[in-house]
Amino acid sequence: MAIRTLDALGDVAGARVFLRADLNVPLRDGVIADDARIAAVVPTARELLDRGARLVVASHLGRPKGKVVDDLRLAPVGRALAELLGTAVTSVEEITPASLPDADVVLLENLRFDPREETNDVSFAGALAEYADAYVDDAFGAVHRAHASVAALPELMLASGRRAVAGSLVEREVEVLGRLLRDPARPFVAILGGAKVSDKLGVIASLTERVDVLVIGGAMAFTLITAEGGKVGSSLVEDDRIDDVKEALATARRRDVAVHLPVDVVAAPEIEATAPTEVVAADAVPEGLMGLDIGPATICAFTDALARAGSILWNGPMGVFELEPFARGTRAIAQACADSDAFTVVGGGDSLAAIRRDGLAGAFDHLSTGGGASLEFLEGRRLPGLAILEDDA
Ligand code: 3PG
């Protein structure tokens, strides 16, 4: 899929460019816990400023459900953006102010404070379009959302003869993830984790058409182990997904995809750092215990599969990595990916947080800023925020 990029934007000297960014950063007690998404939009913002444009930057933050939530105001993000960009950023407390301040970079208030953002409302898009001569989407993490600032707004801009293109972050994400979809170096190993298998069933189904090896850890593995007849104690299982999971496993095997599930797990009676732990067979977890990390034999099997990969896609932690007693599996996978000569791509906030915590970010070929967006892209779906930027020349 070819999309229009900054090269197709033409002359923007003196123009107002609406820059849709994904500044949806994790906050802890009001403090930005990880500024990677803010840093990721800086190259596009910088290029536009260098080309003489003035910017109206807009983003969502969290899920305020159409209401003003003071803790989700964007001003602190604006301060971080100013620092990373090395240019003043004027944050306004409204999404659609009557007039814009006379500044090179204006940051609008959280788009999701207005319910019309998530309903892809054309009147809301129209109000946003008032501010801009051109539109740039660099919010890769939101391209799977049919929301007004992602879908209706660029459509409206194009319909009125104004330009709408992708920024350099979206361009790179599409290029790298597209390469994994089309022409991955083999063997192609996908390693998926996280809590819920329901979030990843779609991507599992589509990956079975593309990967050679599918490695599944994290709590989601227990639904698969249950589907295979294992006993998982009080581990997290999505009973209503067992049939879907059985079908996915059968499809994978029919397509000759090697599927690796945990063979042992670190189990505890509760999710507490101080809880007593023991290593047990993954398909025979005693009643009253739950699996909270992959065990040592599983680490060996998984890292062995990764060591022989030509391409690796990783999304989702192997256990409750935030608690030290259950962090070893995720750390081992991060290290194995970092040590590998394969082309390594990682997505999903938790996996990225684990990688950064262990200081391994530099060892990966690509850290995707999109969690849900990268998975939906890899499912081969047509995403609203990208479809509108398709180059039909
Ligand atoms: C993300 O965090 O994946 C993106 O910012 C999209 O956020 P959302 O899942 O709340 O739409």
Short mmCIF file of C-alpha atoms and ligand atoms in Angstrom, two decimals:
data_model
loop_
_atom_site.label_atom_id
_atom_site.label_comp_id
_atom_site.label_asym_id
_atom_site.label_seq_id
_atom_site.Cartn_x
_atom_site.Cartn_y
_atom_site.Cartn_z
CA MET A 1 0.00 0.00 0.00
CA ALA A 2 1.46 3.35 -1.01
CA ILE A 3 0.48 6.42 0.94
CA ARG A 4 1.06 10.09 0.30
CA THR A 5 3.92 11.39 2.43
CA LEU A 6 5.52 14.71 3.34
CA ASP A 7 7.15 14.80 -0.12
CA ALA A 8 3.68 15.21 -1.61
CA LEU A 9 2.80 18.12 0.67
CA GLY A 10 4.38 20.75 -1.55
CA ASP A 11 5.17 24.25 -0.37
CA VAL A 12 3.93 24.94 3.15
CA ALA A 13 5.87 28.13 3.86
CA GLY A 14 3.53 30.39 5.81
CA ALA A 15 0.77 27.76 5.79
CA ARG A 16 -1.07 26.39 8.83
CA VAL A 17 -0.67 22.62 8.99
CA PHE A 18 -2.95 20.50 11.18
CA LEU A 19 -0.68 17.83 12.65
CA ARG A 20 -2.61 14.88 14.12
CA ALA A 21 -0.22 13.28 16.60
CA ASP A 22 -0.62 10.37 19.00
CA LEU A 23 0.51 11.97 22.25
CA ASN A 24 -1.38 9.35 24.27
CA VAL A 25 1.41 8.81 26.78
CA PRO A 26 1.24 6.82 30.01
CA LEU A 27 0.78 9.09 33.04
CA ARG A 28 1.63 8.15 36.61
CA ASP A 29 0.34 10.58 39.26
CA GLY A 30 0.08 13.26 36.59
CA VAL A 31 3.67 12.76 35.45
CA ILE A 32 4.55 11.47 31.97
CA ALA A 33 5.93 7.97 32.58
CA ASP A 34 7.29 7.47 29.07
CA ASP A 35 7.71 10.26 26.51
CA ALA A 36 8.54 7.99 23.55
CA ARG A 37 5.36 8.85 21.65
CA ILE A 38 6.06 12.57 22.03
CA ALA A 39 9.64 12.11 20.81
CA ALA A 40 8.37 10.04 17.87
CA VAL A 41 6.44 12.94 16.34
CA VAL A 42 9.30 15.44 16.67
CA PRO A 43 10.96 14.68 13.29
CA THR A 44 7.75 15.45 11.40
CA ALA A 45 7.02 18.55 13.47
CA ARG A 46 10.59 19.73 12.98
CA GLU A 47 10.51 19.15 9.23
CA LEU A 48 7.25 21.08 8.87
CA LEU A 49 8.61 23.99 10.94
CA ASP A 50 11.83 23.99 8.90
CA ARG A 51 9.73 24.18 5.76
CA GLY A 52 8.14 27.34 7.14
CA ALA A 53 4.79 25.91 8.28
CA ARG A 54 2.93 26.91 11.45
CA LEU A 55 1.48 23.96 13.31
CA VAL A 56 -1.84 23.17 14.94
CA VAL A 57 -1.05 19.97 16.83
CA ALA A 58 -3.90 17.79 18.07
CA SER A 59 -4.10 14.47 19.92
CA HIS A 60 -6.21 12.37 22.20
CA LEU A 61 -5.04 11.38 25.68
CA GLY A 62 -6.63 8.47 27.51
CA ARG A 63 -10.31 7.63 27.22
CA PRO A 64 -12.27 10.54 28.77
CA LYS A 65 -15.45 9.44 26.94
CA GLY A 66 -16.51 12.79 25.55
CA LYS A 67 -16.16 14.76 28.79
CA VAL A 68 -13.55 17.13 30.18
CA VAL A 69 -11.32 15.23 32.62
CA ASP A 70 -8.80 17.57 34.22
CA ASP A 71 -6.21 14.82 34.72
CA LEU A 72 -6.24 14.21 30.96
CA ARG A 73 -5.55 17.77 29.85
CA LEU A 74 -2.76 18.04 27.30
CA ALA A 75 -0.83 20.99 28.79
CA PRO A 76 1.84 18.79 30.50
CA VAL A 77 2.30 16.96 27.21
CA GLY A 78 2.68 20.35 25.50
CA ARG A 79 5.50 21.23 27.88
CA ALA A 80 7.28 17.96 27.11
CA LEU A 81 6.77 18.51 23.38
CA ALA A 82 8.26 22.02 23.63
CA GLU A 83 11.31 20.61 25.36
CA LEU A 84 11.86 17.80 22.85
CA LEU A 85 11.15 20.07 19.87
CA GLY A 86 13.25 22.93 21.19
CA THR A 87 10.46 25.37 20.24
CA ALA A 88 7.72 27.06 22.26
CA VAL A 89 4.39 25.23 22.23
CA THR A 90 1.26 27.18 23.12
CA SER A 91 -1.32 24.89 24.70
CA VAL A 92 -4.92 26.09 24.57
CA GLU A 93 -7.58 24.83 26.96
CA GLU A 94 -10.16 24.40 24.22
CA ILE A 95 -10.38 21.98 21.32
CA THR A 96 -11.97 24.47 18.95
CA PRO A 97 -11.09 27.97 20.23
CA ALA A 98 -12.79 30.90 18.50
CA SER A 99 -9.39 32.07 17.31
CA LEU A 100 -5.96 30.51 17.44
CA PRO A 101 -3.15 32.23 19.34
CA ASP A 102 -0.53 33.82 17.13
CA ALA A 103 2.15 31.17 17.68
CA ASP A 104 4.23 28.82 15.53
CA VAL A 105 3.07 25.73 17.41
CA VAL A 106 -0.38 25.57 19.00
CA LEU A 107 -1.51 22.43 20.83
CA LEU A 108 -5.28 21.99 20.99
CA GLU A 109 -6.94 20.42 24.04
CA ASN A 110 -7.58 16.64 24.23
CA LEU A 111 -9.74 15.80 21.21
CA ARG A 112 -11.67 13.14 23.12
CA PHE A 113 -13.13 15.72 25.51
CA ASP A 114 -15.61 16.26 22.66
CA PRO A 115 -17.91 13.26 22.08
CA ARG A 116 -17.97 14.06 18.36
CA GLU A 117 -14.33 12.95 17.96
CA GLU A 118 -15.09 9.27 18.53
CA THR A 119 -18.30 9.33 16.46
CA ASN A 120 -16.35 10.63 13.44
CA ASP A 121 -18.67 13.62 13.36
CA VAL A 122 -18.41 15.73 10.22
CA SER A 123 -19.36 19.00 11.95
CA PHE A 124 -16.54 18.49 14.45
CA ALA A 125 -14.13 17.71 11.62
CA GLY A 126 -15.39 20.86 9.89
CA ALA A 127 -14.58 22.96 12.95
CA LEU A 128 -11.04 21.52 13.06
CA ALA A 129 -10.61 22.05 9.31
CA GLU A 130 -11.15 25.78 9.82
CA TYR A 131 -7.68 26.04 11.31
CA ALA A 132 -5.68 24.45 8.54
CA ASP A 133 -4.42 24.82 5.00
CA ALA A 134 -3.12 21.24 4.99
CA TYR A 135 -3.33 18.07 7.09
CA VAL A 136 -0.58 15.69 8.22
CA ASP A 137 -1.33 12.46 10.08
CA ASP A 138 1.56 11.26 12.21
CA ALA A 139 -0.63 9.47 14.76
CA PHE A 140 0.16 5.89 13.82
CA GLY A 141 -1.24 4.62 17.13
CA ALA A 142 -4.68 5.97 16.14
CA VAL A 143 -4.90 5.09 12.42
CA HIS A 144 -7.18 2.14 13.23
CA ARG A 145 -9.76 4.46 14.78
CA ALA A 146 -12.50 5.90 12.55
CA HIS A 147 -12.47 9.09 14.58
CA ALA A 148 -13.11 12.63 13.31
CA SER A 149 -9.51 13.87 13.46
CA VAL A 150 -8.25 10.70 11.76
CA ALA A 151 -10.92 9.97 9.15
CA ALA A 152 -13.56 12.70 8.57
CA LEU A 153 -11.07 15.57 8.81
CA PRO A 154 -8.60 14.45 6.11
CA GLU A 155 -11.55 13.47 3.92
CA LEU A 156 -12.97 16.95 4.30
CA MET A 157 -9.59 18.56 3.62
CA LEU A 158 -9.21 16.59 0.39
CA ALA A 159 -12.79 17.30 -0.67
CA SER A 160 -12.08 21.02 -0.32
CA GLY A 161 -8.88 20.83 -2.39
CA ARG A 162 -6.46 20.92 0.55
CA ARG A 163 -3.67 18.38 0.99
CA ALA A 164 -3.69 15.46 3.43
CA VAL A 165 -0.57 13.30 3.81
CA ALA A 166 1.20 11.02 6.28
CA GLY A 167 4.06 12.23 8.46
CA SER A 168 7.42 10.48 8.59
CA LEU A 169 6.48 8.31 11.60
CA VAL A 170 3.40 6.90 9.87
CA GLU A 171 5.46 6.46 6.69
CA ARG A 172 8.11 4.42 8.53
CA GLU A 173 5.57 2.29 10.42
CA VAL A 174 3.75 1.43 7.20
CA GLU A 175 7.02 0.61 5.46
CA VAL A 176 8.40 -1.64 8.23
CA LEU A 177 5.17 -3.41 9.17
CA GLY A 178 4.31 -3.71 5.48
CA ARG A 179 7.63 -5.48 4.90
CA LEU A 180 6.74 -8.03 7.60
CA LEU A 181 3.40 -8.59 5.90
CA ARG A 182 4.77 -8.93 2.39
CA ASP A 183 8.30 -10.22 2.44
CA PRO A 184 9.68 -11.21 5.86
CA ALA A 185 13.13 -12.81 6.21
CA ARG A 186 12.48 -16.42 7.24
CA PRO A 187 11.92 -18.15 9.50
CA PHE A 188 9.40 -15.55 10.62
CA VAL A 189 8.69 -15.97 14.34
CA ALA A 190 5.82 -14.11 16.04
CA ILE A 191 5.83 -14.03 19.80
CA LEU A 192 2.60 -12.88 21.42
CA GLY A 193 1.78 -12.35 25.06
CA GLY A 194 -0.40 -10.24 27.33
CA ALA A 195 -3.47 -10.97 29.36
CA LYS A 196 -6.32 -11.49 26.93
CA VAL A 197 -6.43 -13.85 24.00
CA SER A 198 -9.62 -12.12 22.81
CA ASP A 199 -7.58 -9.00 21.95
CA LYS A 200 -5.27 -11.05 19.74
CA LEU A 201 -7.46 -13.69 18.08
CA GLY A 202 -7.67 -11.67 14.87
CA VAL A 203 -3.95 -11.21 14.62
CA ILE A 204 -3.29 -14.86 15.50
CA ALA A 205 -5.59 -15.95 12.66
CA SER A 206 -3.90 -13.67 10.15
CA LEU A 207 -0.37 -14.43 11.37
CA THR A 208 -0.91 -18.14 10.80
CA GLU A 209 -0.97 -17.27 7.08
CA ARG A 210 2.40 -15.59 7.31
CA VAL A 211 4.62 -16.87 10.10
CA ASP A 212 6.63 -20.07 10.36
CA VAL A 213 6.62 -20.18 14.15
CA LEU A 214 4.03 -18.84 16.60
CA VAL A 215 5.15 -18.49 20.21
CA ILE A 216 2.49 -17.68 22.80
CA GLY A 217 3.13 -16.71 26.41
CA GLY A 218 1.51 -14.40 28.97
CA ALA A 219 -1.83 -15.10 30.61
CA MET A 220 -3.44 -15.50 27.17
CA ALA A 221 -1.61 -18.82 26.82
CA PHE A 222 -3.85 -20.36 29.50
CA THR A 223 -6.92 -20.18 27.27
CA LEU A 224 -4.95 -22.08 24.62
CA ILE A 225 -3.62 -24.62 27.14
CA THR A 226 -7.19 -25.14 28.41
CA ALA A 227 -8.38 -25.61 24.81
CA GLU A 228 -5.74 -28.35 24.47
CA GLY A 229 -7.09 -30.12 27.55
CA GLY A 230 -4.64 -28.79 30.17
CA LYS A 231 -5.50 -27.91 33.78
CA VAL A 232 -4.48 -24.36 34.64
CA GLY A 233 -5.62 -23.93 38.27
CA SER A 234 -6.91 -20.40 38.85
CA SER A 235 -4.97 -18.87 35.95
CA LEU A 236 -6.82 -16.39 33.75
CA VAL A 237 -8.94 -18.20 31.14
CA GLU A 238 -11.47 -16.73 28.72
CA ASP A 239 -13.97 -19.59 28.62
CA ASP A 240 -16.07 -17.96 25.91
CA ARG A 241 -13.08 -18.03 23.57
CA ILE A 242 -12.12 -21.68 23.85
CA ASP A 243 -13.82 -22.64 20.58
CA ASP A 244 -12.20 -19.75 18.68
CA VAL A 245 -8.84 -20.72 20.09
CA LYS A 246 -9.27 -24.38 19.11
CA GLU A 247 -10.04 -23.28 15.58
CA ALA A 248 -7.00 -20.96 15.47
CA LEU A 249 -4.71 -23.75 16.69
CA ALA A 250 -6.14 -26.19 14.16
CA THR A 251 -5.65 -23.65 11.36
CA ALA A 252 -2.06 -23.01 12.43
CA ARG A 253 -1.25 -26.73 12.39
CA ARG A 254 -2.96 -27.23 9.05
CA ARG A 255 -0.71 -24.50 7.66
CA ASP A 256 2.41 -26.14 9.14
CA VAL A 257 3.04 -23.31 11.59
CA ALA A 258 5.00 -24.54 14.60
CA VAL A 259 3.12 -23.43 17.72
CA HIS A 260 5.01 -23.11 21.00
CA LEU A 261 3.01 -22.82 24.22
CA PRO A 262 4.52 -22.64 27.72
CA VAL A 263 5.56 -26.00 29.15
CA ASP A 264 6.14 -24.66 32.66
CA VAL A 265 5.10 -21.53 34.54
CA VAL A 266 5.94 -19.58 37.67
CA ALA A 267 2.79 -19.86 39.76
CA ALA A 268 1.57 -18.12 42.90
CA PRO A 269 -1.70 -17.95 44.86
CA GLU A 270 -2.11 -14.21 44.14
CA ILE A 271 -0.65 -11.39 42.07
CA GLU A 272 1.62 -10.01 44.78
CA ALA A 273 5.35 -9.43 44.77
CA THR A 274 5.59 -11.10 48.18
CA ALA A 275 3.50 -14.18 47.31
CA PRO A 276 5.27 -17.58 47.55
CA THR A 277 6.07 -18.90 44.07
CA GLU A 278 6.72 -22.30 42.55
CA VAL A 279 7.50 -23.60 39.07
CA VAL A 280 4.84 -26.05 37.86
CA ALA A 281 3.89 -27.74 34.59
CA ALA A 282 1.86 -25.31 32.48
CA ASP A 283 -0.87 -27.90 31.83
CA ALA A 284 -1.08 -29.07 35.44
CA VAL A 285 -1.25 -25.92 37.56
CA PRO A 286 -2.58 -26.94 41.00
CA GLU A 287 -5.94 -25.55 42.16
CA GLY A 288 -5.49 -22.27 44.03
CA LEU A 289 -2.40 -21.29 42.05
CA MET A 290 -2.21 -19.12 38.95
CA GLY A 291 0.52 -18.92 36.34
CA LEU A 292 2.08 -15.46 36.39
CA ASP A 293 5.21 -15.90 34.25
CA ILE A 294 6.72 -18.47 31.92
CA GLY A 295 9.07 -20.93 33.64
CA PRO A 296 12.74 -21.79 32.96
CA ALA A 297 12.11 -24.69 30.54
CA THR A 298 9.74 -22.47 28.55
CA ILE A 299 12.32 -19.67 28.47
CA CYS A 300 14.81 -22.14 26.95
CA ALA A 301 12.33 -23.35 24.32
CA PHE A 302 11.15 -19.85 23.39
CA THR A 303 14.63 -18.30 23.21
CA ASP A 304 15.80 -21.27 21.11
CA ALA A 305 13.00 -20.57 18.59
CA LEU A 306 13.95 -16.88 18.55
CA ALA A 307 17.67 -17.62 18.07
CA ARG A 308 16.95 -19.25 14.71
CA ALA A 309 14.59 -16.54 13.40
CA GLY A 310 15.07 -14.37 10.31
CA SER A 311 12.31 -11.95 11.42
CA ILE A 312 10.76 -11.51 14.84
CA LEU A 313 7.52 -9.76 15.71
CA TRP A 314 6.95 -9.37 19.43
CA ASN A 315 3.79 -8.01 21.06
CA GLY A 316 2.86 -8.51 24.71
CA PRO A 317 4.69 -9.50 27.91
CA MET A 318 5.23 -13.10 29.04
CA GLY A 319 3.99 -12.49 32.57
CA VAL A 320 3.23 -9.86 35.20
CA PHE A 321 6.53 -8.20 34.40
CA GLU A 322 5.82 -5.16 36.59
CA LEU A 323 6.44 -7.40 39.64
CA GLU A 324 10.00 -8.66 39.96
CA PRO A 325 9.16 -12.31 40.82
CA PHE A 326 7.26 -12.56 37.51
CA ALA A 327 9.54 -10.44 35.30
CA ARG A 328 12.14 -13.04 34.31
CA GLY A 329 10.29 -14.44 31.28
CA THR A 330 9.64 -11.06 29.66
CA ARG A 331 13.20 -9.97 30.36
CA ALA A 332 14.59 -13.16 28.80
CA ILE A 333 12.50 -12.67 25.66
CA ALA A 334 13.57 -9.03 25.38
CA GLN A 335 17.21 -10.09 25.70
CA ALA A 336 16.81 -12.93 23.19
CA CYS A 337 15.25 -10.55 20.64
CA ALA A 338 18.01 -8.01 21.31
CA ASP A 339 20.73 -10.65 20.84
CA SER A 340 19.19 -12.01 17.65
CA ASP A 341 20.47 -11.19 14.16
CA ALA A 342 16.87 -11.28 12.93
CA PHE A 343 14.91 -8.22 11.82
CA THR A 344 13.18 -7.38 15.11
CA VAL A 345 9.93 -5.44 15.46
CA VAL A 346 8.14 -4.88 18.73
CA GLY A 347 4.78 -3.26 19.42
CA GLY A 348 2.45 -2.80 22.38
CA GLY A 349 2.94 -0.50 25.34
CA ASP A 350 3.88 -3.22 27.85
CA SER A 351 6.55 -4.88 25.71
CA LEU A 352 8.02 -1.46 24.93
CA ALA A 353 8.03 -0.50 28.61
CA ALA A 354 9.84 -3.75 29.46
CA ILE A 355 12.43 -3.17 26.74
CA ARG A 356 13.08 0.39 27.84
CA ARG A 357 13.28 -0.62 31.48
CA ASP A 358 16.01 -3.09 30.59
CA GLY A 359 17.84 -0.53 28.42
CA LEU A 360 17.47 -2.70 25.29
CA ALA A 361 15.57 -0.29 23.01
CA GLY A 362 18.60 0.40 20.82
CA ALA A 363 18.98 -3.28 19.95
CA PHE A 364 15.66 -3.52 18.07
CA ASP A 365 15.17 -2.67 14.40
CA HIS A 366 11.80 -1.09 14.94
CA LEU A 367 9.77 -0.11 18.00
CA SER A 368 6.23 0.44 16.79
CA THR A 369 4.37 3.32 18.45
CA GLY A 370 1.08 1.55 17.72
CA GLY A 371 -0.30 -1.16 19.98
CA GLY A 372 -3.76 -1.94 18.60
CA ALA A 373 -2.91 -0.15 15.35
CA SER A 374 0.13 -2.32 14.58
CA LEU A 375 -1.84 -5.49 15.33
CA GLU A 376 -4.75 -4.44 13.10
CA PHE A 377 -2.29 -3.47 10.38
CA LEU A 378 -0.69 -6.91 10.61
CA GLU A 379 -4.13 -8.49 10.39
CA GLY A 380 -4.10 -7.02 6.88
CA ARG A 381 -7.09 -4.79 7.59
CA ARG A 382 -7.72 -1.57 5.74
CA LEU A 383 -7.37 1.08 8.46
CA PRO A 384 -9.44 4.27 8.18
CA GLY A 385 -6.57 6.67 8.95
CA LEU A 386 -4.39 5.09 6.25
CA ALA A 387 -7.07 4.42 3.64
CA ILE A 388 -7.68 8.16 3.30
CA LEU A 389 -3.94 8.75 2.72
CA GLU A 390 -3.60 6.11 0.01
CA ASP A 391 -1.73 7.30 -3.02
CA ASP A 392 -3.96 6.64 -5.96
CA ALA A 393 -1.61 8.27 -8.45
C1 3PG B 1 -3.00 3.60 21.77
O1 3PG B 1 -2.65 3.89 22.93
O2 3PG B 1 -2.89 2.44 21.31
C2 3PG B 1 -3.52 4.70 20.88
O3 3PG B 1 -3.22 5.97 21.37
C3 3PG B 1 -4.99 4.53 20.66
O4 3PG B 1 -5.66 4.68 21.88
P1 3PG B 1 -7.09 3.99 22.10
O5 3PG B 1 -6.86 2.50 22.16
O6 3PG B 1 -7.64 4.58 23.36
O7 3PG B 1 -7.93 4.35 20.88
#
